[in-house]
Coordinates of C-alpha atoms in Angstrom, one line a residue:
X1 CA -28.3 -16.2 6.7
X2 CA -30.0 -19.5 6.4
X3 CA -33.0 -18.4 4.9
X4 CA -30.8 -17.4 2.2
X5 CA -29.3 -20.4 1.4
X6 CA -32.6 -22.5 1.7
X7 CA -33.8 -19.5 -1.2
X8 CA -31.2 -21.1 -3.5
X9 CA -32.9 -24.8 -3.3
X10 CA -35.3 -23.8 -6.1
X11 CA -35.9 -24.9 -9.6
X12 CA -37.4 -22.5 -11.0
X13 CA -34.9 -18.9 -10.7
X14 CA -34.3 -15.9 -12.9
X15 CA -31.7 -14.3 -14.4
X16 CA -31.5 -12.1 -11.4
X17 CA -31.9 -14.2 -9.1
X18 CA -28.6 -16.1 -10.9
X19 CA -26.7 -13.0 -10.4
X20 CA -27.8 -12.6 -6.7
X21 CA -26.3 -16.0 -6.1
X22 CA -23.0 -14.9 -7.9
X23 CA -22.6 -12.5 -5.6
X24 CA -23.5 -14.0 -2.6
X25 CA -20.9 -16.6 -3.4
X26 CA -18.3 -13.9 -3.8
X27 CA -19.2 -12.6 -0.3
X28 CA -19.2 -16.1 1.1
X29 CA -15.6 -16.7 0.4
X30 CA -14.9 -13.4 1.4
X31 CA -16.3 -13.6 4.5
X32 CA -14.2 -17.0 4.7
X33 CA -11.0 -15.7 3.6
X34 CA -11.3 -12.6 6.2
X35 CA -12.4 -14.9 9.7
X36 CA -10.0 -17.2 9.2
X37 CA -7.4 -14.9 8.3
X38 CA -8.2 -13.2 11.6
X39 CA -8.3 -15.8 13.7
X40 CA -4.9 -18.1 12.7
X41 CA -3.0 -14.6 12.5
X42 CA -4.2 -14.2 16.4
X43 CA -4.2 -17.9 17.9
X44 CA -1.8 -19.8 15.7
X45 CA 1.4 -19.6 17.5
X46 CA 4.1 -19.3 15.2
X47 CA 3.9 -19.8 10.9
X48 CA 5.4 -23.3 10.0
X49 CA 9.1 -24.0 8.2
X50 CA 6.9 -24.2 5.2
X51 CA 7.0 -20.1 5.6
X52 CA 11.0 -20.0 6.3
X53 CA 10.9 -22.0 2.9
X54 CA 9.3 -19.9 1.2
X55 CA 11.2 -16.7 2.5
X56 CA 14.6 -18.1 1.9
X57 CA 13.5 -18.8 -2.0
X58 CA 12.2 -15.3 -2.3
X59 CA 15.4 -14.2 -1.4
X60 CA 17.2 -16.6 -3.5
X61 CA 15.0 -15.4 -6.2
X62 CA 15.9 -18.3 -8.8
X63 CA 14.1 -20.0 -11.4
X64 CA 13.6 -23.3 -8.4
X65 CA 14.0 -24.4 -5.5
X66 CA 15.2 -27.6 -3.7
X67 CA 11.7 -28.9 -2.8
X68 CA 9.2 -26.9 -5.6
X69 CA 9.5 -25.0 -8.9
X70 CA 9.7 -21.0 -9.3
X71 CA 6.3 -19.5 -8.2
X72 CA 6.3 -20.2 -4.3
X73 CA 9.4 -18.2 -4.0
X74 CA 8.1 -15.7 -6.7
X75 CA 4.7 -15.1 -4.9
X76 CA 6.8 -15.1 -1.2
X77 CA 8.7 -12.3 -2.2
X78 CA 5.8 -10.1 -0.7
X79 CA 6.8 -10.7 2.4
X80 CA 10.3 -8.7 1.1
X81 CA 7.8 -5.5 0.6
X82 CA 8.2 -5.1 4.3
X83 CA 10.3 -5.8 7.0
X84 CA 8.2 -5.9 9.3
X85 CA 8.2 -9.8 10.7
X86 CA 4.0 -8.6 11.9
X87 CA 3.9 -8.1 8.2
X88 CA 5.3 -11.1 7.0
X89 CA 3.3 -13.5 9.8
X90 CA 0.0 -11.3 8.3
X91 CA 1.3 -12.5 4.6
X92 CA 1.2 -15.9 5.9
X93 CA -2.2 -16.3 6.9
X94 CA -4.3 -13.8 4.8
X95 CA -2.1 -15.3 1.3
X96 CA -3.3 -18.7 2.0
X97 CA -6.9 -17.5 2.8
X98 CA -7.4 -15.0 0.3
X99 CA -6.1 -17.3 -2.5
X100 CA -8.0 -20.1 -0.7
X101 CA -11.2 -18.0 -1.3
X102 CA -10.5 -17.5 -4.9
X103 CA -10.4 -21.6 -5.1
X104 CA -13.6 -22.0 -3.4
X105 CA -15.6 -19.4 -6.0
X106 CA -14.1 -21.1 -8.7
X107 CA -15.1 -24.6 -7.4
X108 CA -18.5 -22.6 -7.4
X109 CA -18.1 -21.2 -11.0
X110 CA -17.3 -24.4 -12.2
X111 CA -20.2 -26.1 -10.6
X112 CA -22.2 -23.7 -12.3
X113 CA -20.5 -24.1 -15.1
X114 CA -20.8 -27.9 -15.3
X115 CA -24.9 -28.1 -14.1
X116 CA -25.9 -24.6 -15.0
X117 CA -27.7 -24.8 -11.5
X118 CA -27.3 -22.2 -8.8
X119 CA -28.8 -25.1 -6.6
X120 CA -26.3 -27.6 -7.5
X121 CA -23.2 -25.0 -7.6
X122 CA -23.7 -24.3 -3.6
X123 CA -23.9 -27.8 -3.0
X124 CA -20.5 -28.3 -4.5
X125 CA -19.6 -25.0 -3.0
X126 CA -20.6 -25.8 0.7
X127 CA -19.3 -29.2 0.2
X128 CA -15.8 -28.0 0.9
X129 CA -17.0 -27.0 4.8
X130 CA -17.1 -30.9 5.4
X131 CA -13.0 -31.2 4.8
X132 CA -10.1 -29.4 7.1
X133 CA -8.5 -29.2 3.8
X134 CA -9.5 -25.8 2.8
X135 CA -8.9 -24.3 6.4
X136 CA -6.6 -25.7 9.4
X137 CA -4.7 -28.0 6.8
X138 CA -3.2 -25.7 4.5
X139 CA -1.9 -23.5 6.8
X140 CA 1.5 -25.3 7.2
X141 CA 2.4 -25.8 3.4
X142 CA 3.7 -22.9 0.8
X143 CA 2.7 -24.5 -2.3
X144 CA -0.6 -26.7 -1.6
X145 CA -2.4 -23.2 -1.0
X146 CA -1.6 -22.2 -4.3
X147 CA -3.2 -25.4 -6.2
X148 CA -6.1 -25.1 -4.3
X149 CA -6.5 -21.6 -5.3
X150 CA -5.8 -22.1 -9.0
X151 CA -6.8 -26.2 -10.0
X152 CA -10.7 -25.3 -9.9
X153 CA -10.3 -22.3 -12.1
X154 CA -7.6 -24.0 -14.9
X155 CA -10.9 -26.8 -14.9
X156 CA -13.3 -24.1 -15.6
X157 CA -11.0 -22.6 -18.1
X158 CA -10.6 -25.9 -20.1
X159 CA -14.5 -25.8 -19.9
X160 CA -15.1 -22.7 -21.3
X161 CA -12.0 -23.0 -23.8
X162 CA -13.6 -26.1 -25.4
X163 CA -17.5 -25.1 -25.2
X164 CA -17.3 -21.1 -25.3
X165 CA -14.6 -19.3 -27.1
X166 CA -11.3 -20.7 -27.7
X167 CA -9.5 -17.4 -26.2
X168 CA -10.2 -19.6 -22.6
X169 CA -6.9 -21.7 -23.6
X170 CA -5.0 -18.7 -23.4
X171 CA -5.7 -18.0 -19.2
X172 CA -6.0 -21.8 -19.0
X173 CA -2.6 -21.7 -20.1
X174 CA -1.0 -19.4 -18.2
X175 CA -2.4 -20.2 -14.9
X176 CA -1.8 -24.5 -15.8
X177 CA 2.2 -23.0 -16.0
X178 CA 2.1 -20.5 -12.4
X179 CA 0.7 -23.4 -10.8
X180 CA 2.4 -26.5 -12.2
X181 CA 5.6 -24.0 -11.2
X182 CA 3.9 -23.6 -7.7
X183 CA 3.7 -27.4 -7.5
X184 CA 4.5 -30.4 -10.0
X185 CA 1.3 -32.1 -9.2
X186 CA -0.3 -29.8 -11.5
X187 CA 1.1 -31.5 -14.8
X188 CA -1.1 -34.2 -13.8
X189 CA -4.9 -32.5 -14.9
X190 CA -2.6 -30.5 -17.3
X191 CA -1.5 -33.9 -19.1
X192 CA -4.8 -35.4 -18.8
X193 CA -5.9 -32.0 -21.2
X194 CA -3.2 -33.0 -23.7
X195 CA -4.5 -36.6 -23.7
X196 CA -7.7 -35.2 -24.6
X197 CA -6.4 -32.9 -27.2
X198 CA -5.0 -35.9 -29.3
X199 CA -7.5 -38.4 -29.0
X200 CA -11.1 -36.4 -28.5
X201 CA -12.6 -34.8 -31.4
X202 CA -14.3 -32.0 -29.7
X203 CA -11.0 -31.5 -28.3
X204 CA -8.6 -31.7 -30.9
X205 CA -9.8 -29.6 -33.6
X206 CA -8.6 -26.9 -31.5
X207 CA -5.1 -28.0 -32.8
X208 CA -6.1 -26.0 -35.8
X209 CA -7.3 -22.8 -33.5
X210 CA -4.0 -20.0 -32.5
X211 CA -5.4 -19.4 -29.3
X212 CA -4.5 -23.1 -28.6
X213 CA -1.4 -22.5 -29.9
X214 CA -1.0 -19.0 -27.4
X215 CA -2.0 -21.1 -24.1
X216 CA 0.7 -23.9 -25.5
X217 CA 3.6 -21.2 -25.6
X218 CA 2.6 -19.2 -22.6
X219 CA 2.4 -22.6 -20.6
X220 CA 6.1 -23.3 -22.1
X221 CA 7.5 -19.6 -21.7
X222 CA 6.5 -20.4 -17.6
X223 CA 7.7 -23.9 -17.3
X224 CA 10.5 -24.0 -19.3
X225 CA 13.2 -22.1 -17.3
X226 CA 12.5 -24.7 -14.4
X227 CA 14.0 -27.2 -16.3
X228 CA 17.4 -25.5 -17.1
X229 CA 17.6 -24.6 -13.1
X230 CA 17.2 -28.2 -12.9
X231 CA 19.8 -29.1 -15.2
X232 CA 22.1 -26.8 -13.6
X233 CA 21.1 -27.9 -10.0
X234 CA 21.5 -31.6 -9.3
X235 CA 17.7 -32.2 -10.0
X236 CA 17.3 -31.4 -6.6
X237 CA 13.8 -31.1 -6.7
X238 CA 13.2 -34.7 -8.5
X239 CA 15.4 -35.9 -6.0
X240 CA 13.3 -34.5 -3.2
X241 CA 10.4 -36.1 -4.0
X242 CA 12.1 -39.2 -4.9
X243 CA 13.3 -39.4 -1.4
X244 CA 9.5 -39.6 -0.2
X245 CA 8.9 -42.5 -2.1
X246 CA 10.4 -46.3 -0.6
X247 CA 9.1 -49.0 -3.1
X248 CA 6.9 -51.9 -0.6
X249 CA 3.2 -53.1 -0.9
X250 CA 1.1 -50.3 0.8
X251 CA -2.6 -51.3 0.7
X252 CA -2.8 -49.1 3.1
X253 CA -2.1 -46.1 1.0
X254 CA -6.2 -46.1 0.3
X255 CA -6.6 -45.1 3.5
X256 CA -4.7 -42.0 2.6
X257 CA -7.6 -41.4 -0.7
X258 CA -10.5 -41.8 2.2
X259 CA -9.1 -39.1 4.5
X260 CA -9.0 -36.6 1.8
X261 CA -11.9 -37.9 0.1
X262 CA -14.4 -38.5 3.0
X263 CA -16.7 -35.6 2.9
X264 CA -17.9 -36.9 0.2
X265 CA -19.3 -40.2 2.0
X266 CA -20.6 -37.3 4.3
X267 CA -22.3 -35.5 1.7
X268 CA -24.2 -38.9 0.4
X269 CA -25.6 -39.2 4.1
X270 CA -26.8 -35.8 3.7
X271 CA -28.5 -36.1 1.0
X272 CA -29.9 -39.4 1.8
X273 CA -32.2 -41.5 -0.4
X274 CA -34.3 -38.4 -1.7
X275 CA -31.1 -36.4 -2.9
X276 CA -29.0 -38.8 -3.7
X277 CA -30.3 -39.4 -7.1
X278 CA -27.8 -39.6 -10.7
X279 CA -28.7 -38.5 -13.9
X280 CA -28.5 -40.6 -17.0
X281 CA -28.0 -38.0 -19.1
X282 CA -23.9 -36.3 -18.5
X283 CA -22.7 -34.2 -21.0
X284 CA -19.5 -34.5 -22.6
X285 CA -18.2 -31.6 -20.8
X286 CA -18.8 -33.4 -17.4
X287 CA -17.4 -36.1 -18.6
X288 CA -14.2 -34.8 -19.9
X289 CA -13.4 -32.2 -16.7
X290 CA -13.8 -36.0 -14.5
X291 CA -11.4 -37.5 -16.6
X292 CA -8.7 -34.4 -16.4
X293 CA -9.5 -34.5 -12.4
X294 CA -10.0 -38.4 -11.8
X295 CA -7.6 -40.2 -13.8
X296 CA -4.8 -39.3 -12.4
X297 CA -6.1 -40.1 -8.9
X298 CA -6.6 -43.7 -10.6
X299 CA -2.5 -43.7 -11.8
X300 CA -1.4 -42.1 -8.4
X301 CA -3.5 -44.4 -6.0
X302 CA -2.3 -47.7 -8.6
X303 CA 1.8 -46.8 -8.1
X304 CA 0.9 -46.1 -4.2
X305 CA -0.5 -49.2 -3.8
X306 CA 3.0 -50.7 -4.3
X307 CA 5.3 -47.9 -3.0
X308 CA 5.1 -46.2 0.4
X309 CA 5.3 -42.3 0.3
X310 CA 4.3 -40.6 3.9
X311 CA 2.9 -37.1 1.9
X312 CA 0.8 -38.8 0.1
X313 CA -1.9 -37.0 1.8
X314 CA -0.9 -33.8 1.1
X315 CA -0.1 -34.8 -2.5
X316 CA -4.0 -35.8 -2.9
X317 CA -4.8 -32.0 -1.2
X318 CA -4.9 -30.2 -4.2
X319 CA -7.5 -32.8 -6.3
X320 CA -10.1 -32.2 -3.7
X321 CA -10.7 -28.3 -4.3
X322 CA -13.2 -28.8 -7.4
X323 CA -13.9 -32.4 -6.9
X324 CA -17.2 -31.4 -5.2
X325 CA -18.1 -29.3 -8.5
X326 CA -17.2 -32.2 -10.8
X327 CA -19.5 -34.5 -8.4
X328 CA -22.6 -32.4 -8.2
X329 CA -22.4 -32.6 -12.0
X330 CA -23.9 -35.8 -11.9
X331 CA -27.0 -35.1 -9.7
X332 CA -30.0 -35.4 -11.6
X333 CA -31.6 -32.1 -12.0
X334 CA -35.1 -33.2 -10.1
X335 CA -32.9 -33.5 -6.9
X336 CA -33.4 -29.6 -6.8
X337 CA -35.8 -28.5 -4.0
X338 CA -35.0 -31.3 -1.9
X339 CA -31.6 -29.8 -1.0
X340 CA -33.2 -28.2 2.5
X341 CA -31.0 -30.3 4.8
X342 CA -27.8 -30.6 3.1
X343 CA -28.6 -26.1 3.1
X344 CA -29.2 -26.4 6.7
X345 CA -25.9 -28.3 7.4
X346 CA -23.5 -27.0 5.2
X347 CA -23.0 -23.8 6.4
X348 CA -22.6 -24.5 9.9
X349 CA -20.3 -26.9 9.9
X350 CA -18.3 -23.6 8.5
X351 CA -18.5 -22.2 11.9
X352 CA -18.0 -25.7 13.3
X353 CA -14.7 -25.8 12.0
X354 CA -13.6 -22.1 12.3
X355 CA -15.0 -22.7 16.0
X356 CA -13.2 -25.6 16.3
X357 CA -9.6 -24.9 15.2
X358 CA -10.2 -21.6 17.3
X359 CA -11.1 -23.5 20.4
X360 CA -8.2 -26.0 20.5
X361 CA -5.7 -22.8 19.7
X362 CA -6.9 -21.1 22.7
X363 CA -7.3 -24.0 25.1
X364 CA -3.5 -25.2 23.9
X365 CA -5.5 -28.3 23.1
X366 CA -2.2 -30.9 22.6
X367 CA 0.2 -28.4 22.8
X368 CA -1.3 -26.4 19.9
X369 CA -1.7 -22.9 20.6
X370 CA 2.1 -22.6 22.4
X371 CA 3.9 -25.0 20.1
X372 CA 7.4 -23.6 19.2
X373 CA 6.3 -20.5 20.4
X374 CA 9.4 -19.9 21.8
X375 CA 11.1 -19.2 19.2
X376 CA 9.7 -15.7 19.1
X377 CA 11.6 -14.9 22.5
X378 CA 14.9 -16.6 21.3
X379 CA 14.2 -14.0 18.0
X380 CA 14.0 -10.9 20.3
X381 CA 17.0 -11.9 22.1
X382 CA 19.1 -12.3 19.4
X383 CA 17.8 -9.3 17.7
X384 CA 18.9 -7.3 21.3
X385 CA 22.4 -9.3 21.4
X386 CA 23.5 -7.9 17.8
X387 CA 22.3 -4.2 18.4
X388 CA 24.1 -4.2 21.9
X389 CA 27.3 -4.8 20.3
X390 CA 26.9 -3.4 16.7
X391 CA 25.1 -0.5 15.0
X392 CA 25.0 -1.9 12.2
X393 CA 21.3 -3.7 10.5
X394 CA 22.0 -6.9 11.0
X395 CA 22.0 -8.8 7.3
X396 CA 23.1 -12.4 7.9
X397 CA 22.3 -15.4 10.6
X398 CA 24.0 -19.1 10.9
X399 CA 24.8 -21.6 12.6
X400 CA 22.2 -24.3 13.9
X401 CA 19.2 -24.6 12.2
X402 CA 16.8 -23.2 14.3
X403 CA 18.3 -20.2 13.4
X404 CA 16.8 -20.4 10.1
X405 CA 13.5 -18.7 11.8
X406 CA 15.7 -15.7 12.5
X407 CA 14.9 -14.9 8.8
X408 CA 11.5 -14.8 9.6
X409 CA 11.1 -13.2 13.2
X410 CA 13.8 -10.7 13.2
X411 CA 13.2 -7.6 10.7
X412 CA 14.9 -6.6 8.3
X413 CA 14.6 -10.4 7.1
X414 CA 18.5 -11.2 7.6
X415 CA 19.6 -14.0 5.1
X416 CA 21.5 -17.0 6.1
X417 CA 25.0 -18.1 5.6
X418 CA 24.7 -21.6 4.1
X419 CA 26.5 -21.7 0.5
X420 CA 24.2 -24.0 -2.1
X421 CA 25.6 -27.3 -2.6
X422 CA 24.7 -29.7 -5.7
X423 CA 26.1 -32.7 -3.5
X424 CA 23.9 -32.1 0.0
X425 CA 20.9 -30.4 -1.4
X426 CA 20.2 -28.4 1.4
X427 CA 16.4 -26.9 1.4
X428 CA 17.3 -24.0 2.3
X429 CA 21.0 -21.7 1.6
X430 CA 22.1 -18.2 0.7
X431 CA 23.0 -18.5 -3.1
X432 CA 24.6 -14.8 -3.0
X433 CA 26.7 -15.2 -0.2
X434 CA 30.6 -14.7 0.5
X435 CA 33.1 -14.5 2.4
X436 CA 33.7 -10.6 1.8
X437 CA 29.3 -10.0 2.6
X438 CA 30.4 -12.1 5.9
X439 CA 34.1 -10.5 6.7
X440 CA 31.5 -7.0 5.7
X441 CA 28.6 -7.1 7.3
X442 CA 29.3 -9.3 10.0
X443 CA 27.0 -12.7 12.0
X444 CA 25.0 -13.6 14.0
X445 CA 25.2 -17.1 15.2
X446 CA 23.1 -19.9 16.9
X447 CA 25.1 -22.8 18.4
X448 CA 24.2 -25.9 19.3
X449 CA 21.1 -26.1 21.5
X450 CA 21.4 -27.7 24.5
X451 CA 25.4 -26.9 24.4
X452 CA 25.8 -23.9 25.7
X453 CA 28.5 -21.8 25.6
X454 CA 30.9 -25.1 25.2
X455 CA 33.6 -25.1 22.3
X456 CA 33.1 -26.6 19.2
X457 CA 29.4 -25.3 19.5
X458 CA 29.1 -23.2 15.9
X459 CA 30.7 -26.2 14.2
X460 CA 27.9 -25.6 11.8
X461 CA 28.9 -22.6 10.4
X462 CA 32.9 -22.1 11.3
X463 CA 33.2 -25.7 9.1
X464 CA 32.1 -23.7 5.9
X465 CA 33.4 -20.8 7.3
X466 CA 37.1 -21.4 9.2
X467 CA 38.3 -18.3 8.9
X468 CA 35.7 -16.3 10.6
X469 CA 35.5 -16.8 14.6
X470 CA 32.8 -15.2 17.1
X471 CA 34.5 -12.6 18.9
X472 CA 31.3 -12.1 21.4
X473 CA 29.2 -14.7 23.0
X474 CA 26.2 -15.1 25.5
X475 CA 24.5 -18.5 26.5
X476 CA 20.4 -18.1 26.4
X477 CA 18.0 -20.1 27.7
X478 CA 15.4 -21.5 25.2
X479 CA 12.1 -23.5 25.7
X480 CA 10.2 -24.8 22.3
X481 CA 6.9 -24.1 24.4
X482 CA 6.5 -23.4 28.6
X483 CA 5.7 -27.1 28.6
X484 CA 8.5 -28.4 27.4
X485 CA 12.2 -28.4 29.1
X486 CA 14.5 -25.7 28.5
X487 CA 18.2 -25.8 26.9
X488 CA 20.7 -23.8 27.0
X489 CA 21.8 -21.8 23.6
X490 CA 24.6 -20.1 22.6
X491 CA 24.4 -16.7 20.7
X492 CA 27.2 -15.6 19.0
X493 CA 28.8 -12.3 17.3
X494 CA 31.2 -12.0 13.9
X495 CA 31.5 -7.9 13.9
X496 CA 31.1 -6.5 10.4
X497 CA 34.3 -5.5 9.4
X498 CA 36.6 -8.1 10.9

């Protein structure tokens, strides 16, 4: 494997020997989506709220979402293919990998695309092993996956829009509108396009092309109903992300910038005096795909300076997927054949951080590879509770919020009982829910951990719901992980048909 990748640190290659590095790319990031697929669907304890989230928008199935736009709960509803919960914990892990994979070609593509270098486009390629960004890190989030999957490939788009054929603007922009609705950070590259449009010649002339005109509407056509659900919604999810942001001097927020960015101080060492050599000579098209991906980092990082937001690190995820391929653009060319260590290094740290991430699962290295595993128990026995007492499928949960996993871990994916509210803005809720679908198909409830049995303890869901009472109750004992201290539950029963 290593002799392969020092056979790419030539200057000299053929057409064929282009193509053989295409494909070995592909079957790079294949190999990458597949092992760590494998290994978080076996060691990672249970899938993150992010994944409740994202299941309980599906459902919803709505033009937004309190926290994100359309497409996470548009690309979640695979998990309602099946009701299998292995299914949907599968879903979980392989989604974010394979789409993961798709980011890291394009981050090669565009490398290629920018240097017309093989050398130069595994460089920015193998880059991305130096940063737990494209691995451990964007496990726990249902949009961030998606930008890192999509971002590389709208910049290659724009690329090939402006310099190839102007068809490109037509992809460019339907995947700019899937992922600005999978994320809002994506209007930022996406608005730094439309700067460009007005005020760069090779740029703007496409103003007269229809195919600029095509990626315009089909950006709109996506985008568009977002705003209505808005409208009609509170702003909820403006709201959301305003609530992240306190206004206070934050120096500190660089410190955010260097632990996404840091690979890249990495990489320099790497390539050391010999390597580290810049050309003189950047084309426009480098320049203008750093501008689309940079300048917003310069806007964000200026308002941070003076507010305080504590995601600002997983806001700055997304703008390190093709930042490596935008980087190596500036390389000069001669640099080529001196790449032998950075080749050597690269790909192990690969294994380094797949071996890593697997080690501290399996050694329950902090906690790690148990945490919140007990919810999977407290799933099961709720799932036995309801079919002890009731032959019917059990279709709705409530009650405290952990029960909000029940959606997850207990098949056939029961939805939850919480009505929408324009006033509290809850991130998750049932928008198709009644009290006929309750007083019909009957509850399941969670009270109060640590409560037990006591009265009062499903004041969560009998306030929205007075009229309905458990008729059937057990007290449980749950434990967030063996290490930690258990508390006593209370499960609870509203037959169908009361």
């Amino acid at each position: 494997m290593l002799s392969v990748f020092l056979s790419f640190d030539r200057a000299s290659v053929s057409s064929s020997d282009i193509e053989r590095s295409h494909r070995f790319a592909f079957l790079w990031c294949f190999i990458y989506a597949v092992a760590w697929s494998l290994v978080s669907y076996h060691l990672d304890p249970t899938v993150p709220y992010d994944a409740v989230e994202a299941l309980n928008w599906a459902s919803n199935g709505e033009w937004g979402s309190p926290n994100n736009p359309w497409f996470v709960g548009f690309f979640a509803r695979i998990l309602l293919l099946s009701e299998s919960t292995q299914f949907a914990s599968a879903f979980w892990y392989v989604g974010h990998f394979s789409v993961i994979a798709l980011g890291m070609l394009g981050c090669y593509r565009l490398a290629y695309k920018l240097t017309e270098s093989t050398s130069l486009a595994w460089l920015g390629l193998l880059t991305l092993n130096l940063s737990g960004v494209i691995n451990f890190e964007a496990i726990p989030y249902n949009d961030n996956y998606l930008l890192f999957g999509s971002w590389p490939w709208i910049l290659l788009f724009f690329v090939k829009a402006v310099y190839e054929d102007s068809k490109w603007w037509v992809p460019f922009g339907i995947l700019a509108g899937c992922s600005a609705m999978a994320k809002y950070t994506t209007f930022a590259p996406v608005g730094m396009v439309f700067i460009l449009s007005l005020t760069v010649p090779s740029v703007r002339r496409f103003w007269k092309q229809p195919y600029f005109y095509v990626g315009i509407f089909a950006f709109l056509c996506l985008v568009t109903p977002n705003f209505f659900w808005m409208f009609a919604n509170n702003f909820s999810s403006i709201k959301w992300v305003s609530g992240q942001v306190s206004a206070q001097l934050s120096p500190g927020s660089w410190l955010a910038l260097l632990s996404v960015f840091y690979p890249f101080v990495l990489l320099a060492g790497l390539l050391g005096k010999r390597g580290l050599k810049l050309t003189r000579n950047v084309p426009e098209k480098v320049l203008l795909t750093t501008f689309v991906l940079l300048a917003p980092l310069v806007i964000i990082m200026a308002w941070f300076t003076f507010h305080k937001g504590d995601r600002l690190v997983e806001w700055l995820h997304p703008f390190f997927m093709p930042a490596p391929a935008v980087l190596v653009a500036y390389l000069a060319k001669d640099v080529v054949g001196q790449l032998s260590r950075p080749f050597k290094v690269l790909p192990i740290m690969a294994v380094v951080m797949l071996s890593g991430y697997a080690s501290v699962m399996h050694f329950n290295v902090r906690n790690a590879g148990q945490s919140f595993i007990g919810i999977k128990m407290l799933s099961y026995e709720a799932e036995q509770f309801w079919y002890e007492h009731n032959e019917q499928p059990l279709k709705l949960v409530g009650g405290d919020a952990i029960s909000q996993w029940f959606t997850f871990y207990i098949a056939p994916h029961p939805e939850l009982t919480n009505q929408w509210s324009n006033e509290t803005l809850p991130n998750v809720y049932n928008r198709h829910i009644t009290a006929d679908r309750i007083e019909d198909q009957g509850v399941l409830l969670l009270g109060q951990m640590g409560a037990g049995c006591q009265e009062g303890v499903f004041s969560s869901f009998t306030n929205e719901w007075p009229q309905f009472t458990p008729e059937v109750q057990r007290e449980v004992i749950f434990q967030d992980s063996p290490q930690d201290e258990a508390k006593l539950a209370c499960l609870g029963i509203i037959p169908p048909g009361q």
